[in-house]
Coordinates of C-alpha atoms in Angstrom, one line a residue:
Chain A
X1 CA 7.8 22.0 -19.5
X2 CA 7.9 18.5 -18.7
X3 CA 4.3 16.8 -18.4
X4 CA 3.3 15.9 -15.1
X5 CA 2.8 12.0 -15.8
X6 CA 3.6 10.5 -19.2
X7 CA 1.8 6.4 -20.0
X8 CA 3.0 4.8 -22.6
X9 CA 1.5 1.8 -23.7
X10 CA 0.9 0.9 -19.9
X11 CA -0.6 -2.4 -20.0
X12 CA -2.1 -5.2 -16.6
X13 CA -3.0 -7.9 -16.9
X14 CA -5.2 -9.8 -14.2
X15 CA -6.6 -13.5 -14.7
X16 CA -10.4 -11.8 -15.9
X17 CA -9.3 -8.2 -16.9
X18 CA -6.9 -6.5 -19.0
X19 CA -6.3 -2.6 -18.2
X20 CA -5.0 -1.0 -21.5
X21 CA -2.4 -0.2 -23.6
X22 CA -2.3 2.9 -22.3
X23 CA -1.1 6.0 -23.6
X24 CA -1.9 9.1 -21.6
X25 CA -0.1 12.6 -20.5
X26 CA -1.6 15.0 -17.9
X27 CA 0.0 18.7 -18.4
X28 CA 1.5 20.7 -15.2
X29 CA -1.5 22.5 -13.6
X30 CA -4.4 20.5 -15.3
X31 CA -6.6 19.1 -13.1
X32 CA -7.9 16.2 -15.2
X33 CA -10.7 13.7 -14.0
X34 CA -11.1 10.4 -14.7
X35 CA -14.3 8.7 -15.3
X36 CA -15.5 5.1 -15.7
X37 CA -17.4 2.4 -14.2
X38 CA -16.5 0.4 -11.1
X39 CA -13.9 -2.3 -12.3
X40 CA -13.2 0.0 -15.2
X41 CA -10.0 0.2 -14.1
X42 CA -9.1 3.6 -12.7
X43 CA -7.6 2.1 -9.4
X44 CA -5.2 0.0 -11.4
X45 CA -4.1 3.4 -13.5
X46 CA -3.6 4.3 -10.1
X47 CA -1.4 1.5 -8.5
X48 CA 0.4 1.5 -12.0
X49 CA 1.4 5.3 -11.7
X50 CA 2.5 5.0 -8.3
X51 CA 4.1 1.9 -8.3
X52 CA 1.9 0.0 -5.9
X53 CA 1.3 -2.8 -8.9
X54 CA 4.4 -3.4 -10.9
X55 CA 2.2 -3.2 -14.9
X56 CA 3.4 -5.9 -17.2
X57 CA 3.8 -3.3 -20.1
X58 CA 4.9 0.0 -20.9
X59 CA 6.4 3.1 -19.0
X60 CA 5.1 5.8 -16.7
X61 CA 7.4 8.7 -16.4
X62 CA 6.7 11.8 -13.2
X63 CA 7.7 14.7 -14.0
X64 CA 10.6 13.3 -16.7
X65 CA 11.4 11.0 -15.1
X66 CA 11.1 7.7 -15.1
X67 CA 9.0 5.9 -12.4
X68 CA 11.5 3.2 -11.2
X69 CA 11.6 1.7 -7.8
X70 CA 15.1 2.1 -7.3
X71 CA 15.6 5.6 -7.7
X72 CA 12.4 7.3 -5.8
X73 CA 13.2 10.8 -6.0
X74 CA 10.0 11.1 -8.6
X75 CA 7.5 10.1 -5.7
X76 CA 8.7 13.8 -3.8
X77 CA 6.6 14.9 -6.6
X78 CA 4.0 13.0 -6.1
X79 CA 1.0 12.6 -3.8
X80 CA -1.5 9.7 -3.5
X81 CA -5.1 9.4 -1.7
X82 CA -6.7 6.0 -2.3
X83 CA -9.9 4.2 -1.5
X84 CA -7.9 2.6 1.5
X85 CA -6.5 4.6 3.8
X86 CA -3.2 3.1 5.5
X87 CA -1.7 3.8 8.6
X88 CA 0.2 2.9 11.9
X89 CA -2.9 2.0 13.6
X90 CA -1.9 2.6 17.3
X91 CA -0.1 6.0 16.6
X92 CA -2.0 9.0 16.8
X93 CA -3.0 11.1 13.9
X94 CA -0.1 13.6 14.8
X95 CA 2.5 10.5 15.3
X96 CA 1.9 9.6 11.5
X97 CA 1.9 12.7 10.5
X98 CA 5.2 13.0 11.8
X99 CA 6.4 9.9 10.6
X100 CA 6.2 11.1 7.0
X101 CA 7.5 14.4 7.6
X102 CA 10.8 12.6 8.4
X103 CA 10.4 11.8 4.3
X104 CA 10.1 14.8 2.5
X105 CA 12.1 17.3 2.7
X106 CA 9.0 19.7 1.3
X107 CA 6.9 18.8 4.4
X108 CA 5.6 22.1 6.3
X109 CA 4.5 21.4 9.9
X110 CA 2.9 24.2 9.6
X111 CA 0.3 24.0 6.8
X112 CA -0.2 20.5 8.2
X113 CA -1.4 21.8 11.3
X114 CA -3.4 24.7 9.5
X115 CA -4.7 21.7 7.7
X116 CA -6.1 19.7 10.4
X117 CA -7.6 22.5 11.4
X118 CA -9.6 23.6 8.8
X119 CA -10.4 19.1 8.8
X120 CA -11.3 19.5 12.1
X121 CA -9.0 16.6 12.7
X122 CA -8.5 15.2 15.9
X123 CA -4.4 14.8 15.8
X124 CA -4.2 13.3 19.4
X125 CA -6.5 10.4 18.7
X126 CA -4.9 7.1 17.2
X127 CA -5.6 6.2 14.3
X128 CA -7.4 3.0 14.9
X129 CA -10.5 5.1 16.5
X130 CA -10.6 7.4 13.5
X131 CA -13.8 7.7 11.8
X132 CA -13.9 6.9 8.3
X133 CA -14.5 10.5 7.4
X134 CA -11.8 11.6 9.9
X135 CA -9.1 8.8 8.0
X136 CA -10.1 10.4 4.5
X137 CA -8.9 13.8 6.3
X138 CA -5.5 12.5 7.4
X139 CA -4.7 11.0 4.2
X140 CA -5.5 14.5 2.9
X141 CA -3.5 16.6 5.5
X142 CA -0.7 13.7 4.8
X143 CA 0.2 14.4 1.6
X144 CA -1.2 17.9 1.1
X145 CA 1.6 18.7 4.0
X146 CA 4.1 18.2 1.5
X147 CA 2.6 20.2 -1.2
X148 CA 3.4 17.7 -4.2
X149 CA 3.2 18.9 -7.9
X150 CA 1.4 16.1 -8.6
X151 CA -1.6 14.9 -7.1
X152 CA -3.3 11.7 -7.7
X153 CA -7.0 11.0 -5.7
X154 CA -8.9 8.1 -6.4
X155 CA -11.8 8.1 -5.0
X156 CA -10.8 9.2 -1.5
X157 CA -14.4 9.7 -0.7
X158 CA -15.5 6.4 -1.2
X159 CA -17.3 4.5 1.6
X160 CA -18.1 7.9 3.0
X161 CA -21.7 8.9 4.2
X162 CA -22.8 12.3 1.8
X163 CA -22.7 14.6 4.8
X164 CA -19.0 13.5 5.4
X165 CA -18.3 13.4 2.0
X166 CA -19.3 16.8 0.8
X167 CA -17.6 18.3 4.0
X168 CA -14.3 16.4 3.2
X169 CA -14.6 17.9 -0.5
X170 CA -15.5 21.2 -0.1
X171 CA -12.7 21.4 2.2
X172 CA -10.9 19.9 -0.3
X173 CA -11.9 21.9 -3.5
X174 CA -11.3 24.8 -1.5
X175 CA -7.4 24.2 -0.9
X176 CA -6.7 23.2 -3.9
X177 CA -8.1 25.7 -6.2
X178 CA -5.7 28.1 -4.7
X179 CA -3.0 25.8 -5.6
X180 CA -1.0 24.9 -9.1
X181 CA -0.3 21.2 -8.6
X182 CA -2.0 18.6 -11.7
X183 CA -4.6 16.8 -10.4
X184 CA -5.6 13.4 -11.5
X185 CA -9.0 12.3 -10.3
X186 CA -10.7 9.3 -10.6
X187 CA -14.0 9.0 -9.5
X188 CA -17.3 7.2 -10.9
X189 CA -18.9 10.5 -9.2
X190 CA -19.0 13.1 -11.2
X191 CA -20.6 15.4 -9.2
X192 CA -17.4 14.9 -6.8
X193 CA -15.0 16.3 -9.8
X194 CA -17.2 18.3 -12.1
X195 CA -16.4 21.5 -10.4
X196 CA -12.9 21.2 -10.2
X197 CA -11.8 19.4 -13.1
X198 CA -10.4 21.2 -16.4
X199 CA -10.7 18.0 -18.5
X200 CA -12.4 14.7 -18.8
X201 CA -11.1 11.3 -19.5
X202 CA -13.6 8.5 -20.0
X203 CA -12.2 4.6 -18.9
X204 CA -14.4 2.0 -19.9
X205 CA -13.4 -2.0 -19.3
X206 CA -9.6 -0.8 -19.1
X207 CA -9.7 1.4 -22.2
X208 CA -8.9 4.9 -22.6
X209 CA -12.3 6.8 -24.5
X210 CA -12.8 10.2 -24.9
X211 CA -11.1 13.1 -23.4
X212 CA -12.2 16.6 -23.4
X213 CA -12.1 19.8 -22.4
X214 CA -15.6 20.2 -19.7
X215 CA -16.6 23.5 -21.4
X216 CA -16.2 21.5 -24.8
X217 CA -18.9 18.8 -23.4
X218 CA -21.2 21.3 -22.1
X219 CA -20.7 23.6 -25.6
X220 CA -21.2 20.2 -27.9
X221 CA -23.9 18.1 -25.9
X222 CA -28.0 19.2 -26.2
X223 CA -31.0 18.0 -25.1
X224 CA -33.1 18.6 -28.5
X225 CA -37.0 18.0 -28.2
X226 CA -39.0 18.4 -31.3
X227 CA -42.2 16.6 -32.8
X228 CA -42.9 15.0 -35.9
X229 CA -46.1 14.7 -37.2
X230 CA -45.7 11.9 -39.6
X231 CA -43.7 9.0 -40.0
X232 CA -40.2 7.3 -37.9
X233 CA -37.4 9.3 -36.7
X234 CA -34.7 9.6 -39.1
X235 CA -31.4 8.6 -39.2
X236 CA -29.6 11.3 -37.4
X237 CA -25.6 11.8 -36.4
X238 CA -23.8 11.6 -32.9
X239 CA -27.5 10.9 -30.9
X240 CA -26.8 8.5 -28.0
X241 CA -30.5 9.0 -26.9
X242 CA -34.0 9.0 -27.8
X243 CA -37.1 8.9 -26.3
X244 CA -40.9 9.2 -27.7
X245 CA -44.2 10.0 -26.6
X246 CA -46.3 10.3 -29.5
X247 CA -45.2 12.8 -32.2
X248 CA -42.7 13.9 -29.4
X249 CA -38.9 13.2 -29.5
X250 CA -36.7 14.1 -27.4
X251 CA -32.9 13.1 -28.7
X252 CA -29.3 13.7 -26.6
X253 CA -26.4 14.8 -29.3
X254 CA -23.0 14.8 -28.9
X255 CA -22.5 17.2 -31.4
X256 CA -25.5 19.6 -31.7
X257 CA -25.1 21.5 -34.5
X258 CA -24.9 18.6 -36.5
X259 CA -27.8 16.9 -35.2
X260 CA -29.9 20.3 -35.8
X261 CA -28.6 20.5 -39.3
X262 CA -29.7 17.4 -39.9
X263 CA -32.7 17.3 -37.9
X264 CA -33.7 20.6 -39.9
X265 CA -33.8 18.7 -43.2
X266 CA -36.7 16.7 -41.8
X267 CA -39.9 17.4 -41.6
X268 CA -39.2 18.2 -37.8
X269 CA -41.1 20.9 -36.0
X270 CA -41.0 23.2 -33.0
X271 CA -37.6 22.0 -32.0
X272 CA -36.2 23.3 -28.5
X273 CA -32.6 22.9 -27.5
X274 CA -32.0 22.7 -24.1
X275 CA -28.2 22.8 -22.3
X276 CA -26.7 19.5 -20.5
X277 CA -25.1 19.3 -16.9
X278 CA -21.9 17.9 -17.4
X279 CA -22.9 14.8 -14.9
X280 CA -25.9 14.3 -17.2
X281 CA -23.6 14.2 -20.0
X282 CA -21.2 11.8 -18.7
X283 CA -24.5 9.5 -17.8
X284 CA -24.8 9.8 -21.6
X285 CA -21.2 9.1 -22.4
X286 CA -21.0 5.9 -20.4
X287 CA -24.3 4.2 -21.3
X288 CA -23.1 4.8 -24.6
X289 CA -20.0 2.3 -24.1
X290 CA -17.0 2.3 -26.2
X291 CA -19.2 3.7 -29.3
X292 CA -19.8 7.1 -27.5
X293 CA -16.3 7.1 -25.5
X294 CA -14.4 6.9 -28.7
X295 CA -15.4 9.2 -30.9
Chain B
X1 CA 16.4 3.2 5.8
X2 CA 17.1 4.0 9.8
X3 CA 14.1 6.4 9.5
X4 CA 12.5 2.9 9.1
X5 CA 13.7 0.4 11.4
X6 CA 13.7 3.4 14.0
X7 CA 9.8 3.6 13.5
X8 CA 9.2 0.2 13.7
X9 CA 11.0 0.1 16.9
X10 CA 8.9 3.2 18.2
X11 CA 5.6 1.8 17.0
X12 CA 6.5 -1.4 18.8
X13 CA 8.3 0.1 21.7
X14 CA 6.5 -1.5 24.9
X15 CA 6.8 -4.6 23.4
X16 CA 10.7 -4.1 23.2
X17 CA 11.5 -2.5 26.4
X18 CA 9.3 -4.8 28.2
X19 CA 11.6 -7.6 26.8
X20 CA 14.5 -6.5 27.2
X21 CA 14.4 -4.8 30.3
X22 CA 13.0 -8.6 31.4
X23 CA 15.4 -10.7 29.9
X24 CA 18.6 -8.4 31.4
X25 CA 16.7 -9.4 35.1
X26 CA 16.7 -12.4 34.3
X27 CA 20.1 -13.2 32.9
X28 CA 21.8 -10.8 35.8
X29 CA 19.6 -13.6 38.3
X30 CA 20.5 -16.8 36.1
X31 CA 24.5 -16.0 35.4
X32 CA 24.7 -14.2 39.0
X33 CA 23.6 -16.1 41.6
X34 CA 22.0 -19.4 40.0
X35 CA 25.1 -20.6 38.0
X36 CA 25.1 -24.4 38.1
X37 CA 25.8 -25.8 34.5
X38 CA 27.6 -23.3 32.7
X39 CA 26.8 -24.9 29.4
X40 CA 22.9 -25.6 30.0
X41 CA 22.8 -22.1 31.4
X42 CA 24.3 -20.2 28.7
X43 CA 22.1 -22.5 25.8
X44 CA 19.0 -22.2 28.2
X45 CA 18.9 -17.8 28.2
X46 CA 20.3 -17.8 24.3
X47 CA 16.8 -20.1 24.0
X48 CA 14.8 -18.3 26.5
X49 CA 15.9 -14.9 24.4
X50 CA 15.4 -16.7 21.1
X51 CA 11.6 -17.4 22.3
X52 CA 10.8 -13.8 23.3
X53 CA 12.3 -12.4 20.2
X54 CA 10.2 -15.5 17.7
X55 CA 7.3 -14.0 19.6
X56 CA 7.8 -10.1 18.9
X57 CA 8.5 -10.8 15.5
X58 CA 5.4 -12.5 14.9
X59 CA 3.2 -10.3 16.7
X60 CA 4.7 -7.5 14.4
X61 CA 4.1 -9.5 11.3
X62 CA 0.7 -9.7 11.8
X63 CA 0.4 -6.2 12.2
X64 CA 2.3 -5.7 9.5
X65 CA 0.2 -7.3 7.8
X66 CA -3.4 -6.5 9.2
X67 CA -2.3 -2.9 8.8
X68 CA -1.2 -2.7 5.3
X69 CA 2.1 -1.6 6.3
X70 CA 4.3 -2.5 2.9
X71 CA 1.6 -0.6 1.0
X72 CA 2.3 2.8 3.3
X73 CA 6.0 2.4 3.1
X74 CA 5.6 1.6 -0.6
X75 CA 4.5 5.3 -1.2
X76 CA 7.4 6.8 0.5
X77 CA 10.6 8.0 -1.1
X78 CA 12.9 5.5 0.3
X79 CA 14.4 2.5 -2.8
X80 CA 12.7 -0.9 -2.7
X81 CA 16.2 -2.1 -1.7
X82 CA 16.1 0.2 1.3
X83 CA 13.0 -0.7 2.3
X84 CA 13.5 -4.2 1.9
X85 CA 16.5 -4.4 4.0
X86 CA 14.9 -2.3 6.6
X87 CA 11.8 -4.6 7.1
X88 CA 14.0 -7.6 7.1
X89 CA 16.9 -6.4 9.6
X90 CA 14.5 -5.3 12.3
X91 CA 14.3 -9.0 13.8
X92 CA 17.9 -9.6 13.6
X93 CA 18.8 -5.7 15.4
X94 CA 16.5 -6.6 18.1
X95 CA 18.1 -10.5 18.5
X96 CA 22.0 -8.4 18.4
X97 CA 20.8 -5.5 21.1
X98 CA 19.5 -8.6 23.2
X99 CA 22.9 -10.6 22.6
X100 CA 24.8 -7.7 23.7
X101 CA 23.0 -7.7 26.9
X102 CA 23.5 -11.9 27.2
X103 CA 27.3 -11.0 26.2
X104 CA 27.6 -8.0 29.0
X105 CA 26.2 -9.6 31.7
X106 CA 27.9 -12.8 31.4
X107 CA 31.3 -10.9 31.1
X108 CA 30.1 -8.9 34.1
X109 CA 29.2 -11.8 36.5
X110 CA 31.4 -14.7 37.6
X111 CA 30.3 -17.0 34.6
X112 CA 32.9 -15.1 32.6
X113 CA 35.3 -17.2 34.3
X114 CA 33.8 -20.9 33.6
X115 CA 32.3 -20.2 29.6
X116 CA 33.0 -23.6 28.1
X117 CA 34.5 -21.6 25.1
X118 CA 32.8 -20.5 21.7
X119 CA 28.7 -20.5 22.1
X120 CA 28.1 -22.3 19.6
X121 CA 24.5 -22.7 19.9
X122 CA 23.9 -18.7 20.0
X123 CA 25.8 -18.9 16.7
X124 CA 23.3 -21.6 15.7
X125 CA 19.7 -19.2 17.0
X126 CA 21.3 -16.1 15.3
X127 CA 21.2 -18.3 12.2
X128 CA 18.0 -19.9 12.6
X129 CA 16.2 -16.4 13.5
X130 CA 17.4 -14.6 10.8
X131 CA 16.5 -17.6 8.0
X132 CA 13.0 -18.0 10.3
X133 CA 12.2 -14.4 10.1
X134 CA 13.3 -14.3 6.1
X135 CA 11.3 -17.3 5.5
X136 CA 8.0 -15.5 5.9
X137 CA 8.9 -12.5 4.8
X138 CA 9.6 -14.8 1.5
X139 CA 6.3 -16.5 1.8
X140 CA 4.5 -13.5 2.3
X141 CA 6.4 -12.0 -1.3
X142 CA 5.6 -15.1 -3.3
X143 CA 1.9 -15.2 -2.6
X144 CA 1.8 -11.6 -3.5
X145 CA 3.9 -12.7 -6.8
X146 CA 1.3 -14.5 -8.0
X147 CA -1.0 -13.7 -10.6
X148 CA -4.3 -13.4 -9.7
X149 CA -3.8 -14.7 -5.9
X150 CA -4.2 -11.2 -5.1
X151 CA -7.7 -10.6 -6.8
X152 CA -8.9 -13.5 -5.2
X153 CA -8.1 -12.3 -1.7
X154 CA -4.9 -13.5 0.0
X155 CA -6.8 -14.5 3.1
X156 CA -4.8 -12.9 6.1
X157 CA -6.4 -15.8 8.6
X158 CA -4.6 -18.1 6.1
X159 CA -1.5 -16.0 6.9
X160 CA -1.7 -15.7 10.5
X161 CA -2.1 -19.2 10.4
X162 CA 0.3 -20.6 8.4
X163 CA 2.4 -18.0 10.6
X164 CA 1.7 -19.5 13.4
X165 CA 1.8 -23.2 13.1
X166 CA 5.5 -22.8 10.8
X167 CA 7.0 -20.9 14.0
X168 CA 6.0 -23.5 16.7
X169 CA 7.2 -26.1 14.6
X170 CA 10.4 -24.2 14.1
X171 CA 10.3 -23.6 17.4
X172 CA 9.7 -27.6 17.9
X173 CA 12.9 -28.7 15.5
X174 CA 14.8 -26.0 17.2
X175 CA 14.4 -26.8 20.5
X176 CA 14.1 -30.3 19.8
X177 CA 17.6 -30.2 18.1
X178 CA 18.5 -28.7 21.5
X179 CA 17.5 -31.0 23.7
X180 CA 18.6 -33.9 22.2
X181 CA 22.3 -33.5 23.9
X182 CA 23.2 -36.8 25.4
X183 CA 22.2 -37.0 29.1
X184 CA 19.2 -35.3 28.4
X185 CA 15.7 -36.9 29.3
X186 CA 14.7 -36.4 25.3
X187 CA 17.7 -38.4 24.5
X188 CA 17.0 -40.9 26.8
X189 CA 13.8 -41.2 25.9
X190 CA 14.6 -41.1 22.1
X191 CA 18.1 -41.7 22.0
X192 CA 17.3 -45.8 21.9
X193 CA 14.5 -44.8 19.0
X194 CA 16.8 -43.2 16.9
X195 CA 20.5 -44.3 17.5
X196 CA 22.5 -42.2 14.8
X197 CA 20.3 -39.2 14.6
X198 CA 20.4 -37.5 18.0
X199 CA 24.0 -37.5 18.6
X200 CA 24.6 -36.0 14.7
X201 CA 21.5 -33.1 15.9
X202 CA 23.5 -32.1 18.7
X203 CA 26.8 -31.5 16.5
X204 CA 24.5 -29.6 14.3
X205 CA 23.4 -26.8 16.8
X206 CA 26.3 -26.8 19.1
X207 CA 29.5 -27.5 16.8
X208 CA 31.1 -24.6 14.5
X209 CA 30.2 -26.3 11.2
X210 CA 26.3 -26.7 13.0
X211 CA 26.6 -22.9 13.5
X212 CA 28.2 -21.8 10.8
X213 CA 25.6 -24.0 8.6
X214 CA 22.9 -21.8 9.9
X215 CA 24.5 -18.4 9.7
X216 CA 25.0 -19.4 6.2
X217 CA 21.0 -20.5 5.9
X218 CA 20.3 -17.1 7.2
X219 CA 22.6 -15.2 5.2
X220 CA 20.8 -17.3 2.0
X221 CA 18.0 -16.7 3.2
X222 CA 18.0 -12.7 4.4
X223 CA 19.3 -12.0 0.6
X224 CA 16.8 -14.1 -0.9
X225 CA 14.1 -12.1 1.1
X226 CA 15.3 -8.7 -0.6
X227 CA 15.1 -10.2 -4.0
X228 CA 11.5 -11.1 -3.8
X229 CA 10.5 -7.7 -2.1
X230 CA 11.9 -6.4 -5.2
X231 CA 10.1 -8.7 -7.9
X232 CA 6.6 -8.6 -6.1
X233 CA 3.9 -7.9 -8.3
X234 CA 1.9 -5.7 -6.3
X235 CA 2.6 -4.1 -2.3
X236 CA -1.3 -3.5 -1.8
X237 CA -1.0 -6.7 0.3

């Protein structure tokens, strides 16, 4: 089965910041999200895939096929909410809706409707006295209408107050975990993706870090407190945290068993693991930069 | 590509009907009943026509514009050639609905009978509109080609602006071009000034080489305006 989206060796270029080479695949039905700090470049990713920014490098293929301006069947398959929500201003919610129905021959009036509703969107206002929240929700109903295979979000939610935002994505979460499209999130949030996501990808100053699997982060990644009565911690693998108070020590690992193996050859007592959230593991990840990211 | 030029004419629908609803009254009430100078007349409306279309078109490029709207059609499944052609033929469909009103109602009233042949000058404006209207569209495309102008912020008062002041003084050289027939009270007020230059204007907008000179200008222009839709680096705007 062909992958969803296929990078290779993407590369932008701005005057003050460079976004890869990137190579990067997202499998059908994965709902992968991507994480990094602001300017990290997840937006560009973004305008690269869909063609927004033309890249200066490389290739980006939809669904096999190759991403090329001139032959747009590949963007039937593919669905786009970003951090700016554009519109014909003076047309109500229901006259843009119906604009881009005229576009894709997938379009179902009727989940749109079904849609709005459960948005509580107000189709017969225009779109120019939509509230933020409420232009978030017709982005959403506008391309979730069409049911595309391929979703790309980047942070939709952004600029939203939290009440607004956790409504939007609950409402969100909630339509699409009953659905089978690839997701490809971007987000500086976590807690906005953790619960949906399958995977993580970590973006740090336009470079691809680590990707893995959530249940691998939260299987692989402890909290370990212990005390040691005498002398300086030792040298220990994959930590990308300490603190000390005293003889106590509290370390993060990436890779716990191996810490504990050889924190156990010390002279290390009453050791306590304790599990990570995966948003305080991501914290970890990207304070640790490109040394954590990459391993 | 109809899907788009038929939404841009319902999104700016008012504005449309409203013109040309007005401009039929008043050619049916200029080529009916007030026919004097057949050729003054007949440049006069074309220019009058000209005016109200130079003004819808910039209205909507503003908007188009302050509302992002290359970035929403960017999305859609419709070719960059498509698209390109759509955003770019608007101004000229509009200026041939509202010369097929000029050319009905002047067949339909008595000035049928006393057209000093060829209209040159409508020739001339259909030219001049279509380069005018491709012109920005070209300016807009190569400030969005360049590096780096874009992460700086492509300021859209800078836009409006430049907008603005380039269509008056089109509108200027246009009109000036116009009235610079002799007998006029520009000519004989410039005429003395500059003794070769008026009388070689005039042949420009009025004469088939004038007009043909500017449908070629557009033309250039119109195809140029689809190639730089296609190379611009980025349609965020």
């Amino acid at each position: 089965m062909e992958n969803a989206f296929e990078l290779k060796g993407l590369v932008k270029r701005y005057p003050k910041f460079e976004l890869g080479p990137l190579d990067l695949s997202l499998e059908p039905g994965v709902v992968l999200g991507y994480i990094g700090p602001n300017g990290s470049g997840k937006t560009t990713t973004m305008h690269c895939i869909t063609g927004l920014v033309r890249s200066d490098k490389g290739s980006v293929r939809i669904f096999g096929r190759e991403a090329n301006s001139q032959r747009p069947a590949w963007k039937h398959d593919v669905g786009y909410v970003g951090d700016a929500h554009v519109f014909y201003e003076r047309w109500t919610a229901e006259g843009n809706l119906k604009f881009l129905s005229q576009f894709f021959p997938s379009w179902s009036d009727k989940r749109a409707l079904d849609l709005a509703r459960r948005f509580q969107l107000p189709l017969d206002r225009r779109a120019k006295d939509l509230s933020s929240g409420n232009r978030v929700k017709l982005s959403l109903v506008g391309v979730l209408a069409r049911s595309p295979r391929l979703l790309l979000l980047d942070e939709p939610t952004a600029g939203l107050d939290p009440i607004v935002r956790t409504e939007v994505l609950e409402t969100l979460f909630e339509v699409l975990e009953s659905g089978e499209c690839s997701i490809f999130y971007s987000t500086h949030i976590l807690s906005d993706i953790s619960r949906l996501a399958d995977e993580l990808l970590f973006l740090n100053d336009g470079h691809l870090g680590l990707r893995a699997k959530k249940e691998d982060l939260t299987e692989q990644w402890r909290k370990i407190s212990f005390r040691i009565r005498s002398g300086s911690l030792p040298n220990l693998p994959s930590v990308s945290n300490h603190r000390q108070e005293g003889e106590e020590h509290q370390i993060w690992s990436s890779d716990y068993p191996e810490t504990l193996e050889a924190l156990q050859a010390t002279s290390a007592e009453s050791i306590r693991l304790t599990r990570m959230t995966i948003d305080e593991i991501t914290v970890e990840i990207l304070k640790g930069g490109a040394n954590v990211a990459s391993d | 590509m109809w899907h788009l030029i038929r939404a841009e004419a319902r999104y700016h629908w008012k504005a449309i009907a409203f013109l040309l609803v007005s401009y039929s009254i008043l050619t049916v009430i200029v080529f009916g009943s007030a026919w004097k100078a057949p050729e003054r007349d007949i440049s006069g409306m074309a220019m009058v026509g000209f005016i109200a279309i130079a003004a819808v078109a910039v209205v909507r490029l503003i908007r188009q514009y302050t509302e992002k709207t290359d970035r929403l059609l960017s999305v859609l499944p419709v070719s960059r050639w498509r698209t390109a052609i759509a955003r770019t033929s608007f101004v000229p469909v509009l200026w041939g609905i509202m010369l097929l009103i000029f050319t009905l109602v002047l067949l339909a009233t008595r000035a049928r009978e006393i057209v000093p042949g060829p209209c040159w000058v409508v020739v001339s404006l259909t030219g001049f509109l279509v380069a005018a209207n491709s012109y920005f569209l070209i300016q807009r495309d190569l400030a969005l080609s360049v590096q780096g102008r874009l992460q700086e912020g492509l300021l859209a008062t800078q836009f409006v602006f430049s907008m603005v002041c380039g269509t008056l003084l089109l509108l200027l050289v246009f009109g000036g071009l116009q009235s610079m027939s002799p007998g006029s009270y520009s000519y004989r007020l410039l005429g003395p000034l500059v003794p070769l230059v008026p009388v070689r204007l005039v042949d420009l907008t009025a004469s088939p080489i004038g007009a043909l000179t500017f449908l070629a200008l557009g033309a250039a222009l119109f195809v140029l305006s689809l190639v730089t839709f296609q190379n611009r680096r980025s349609y965020l705007e």
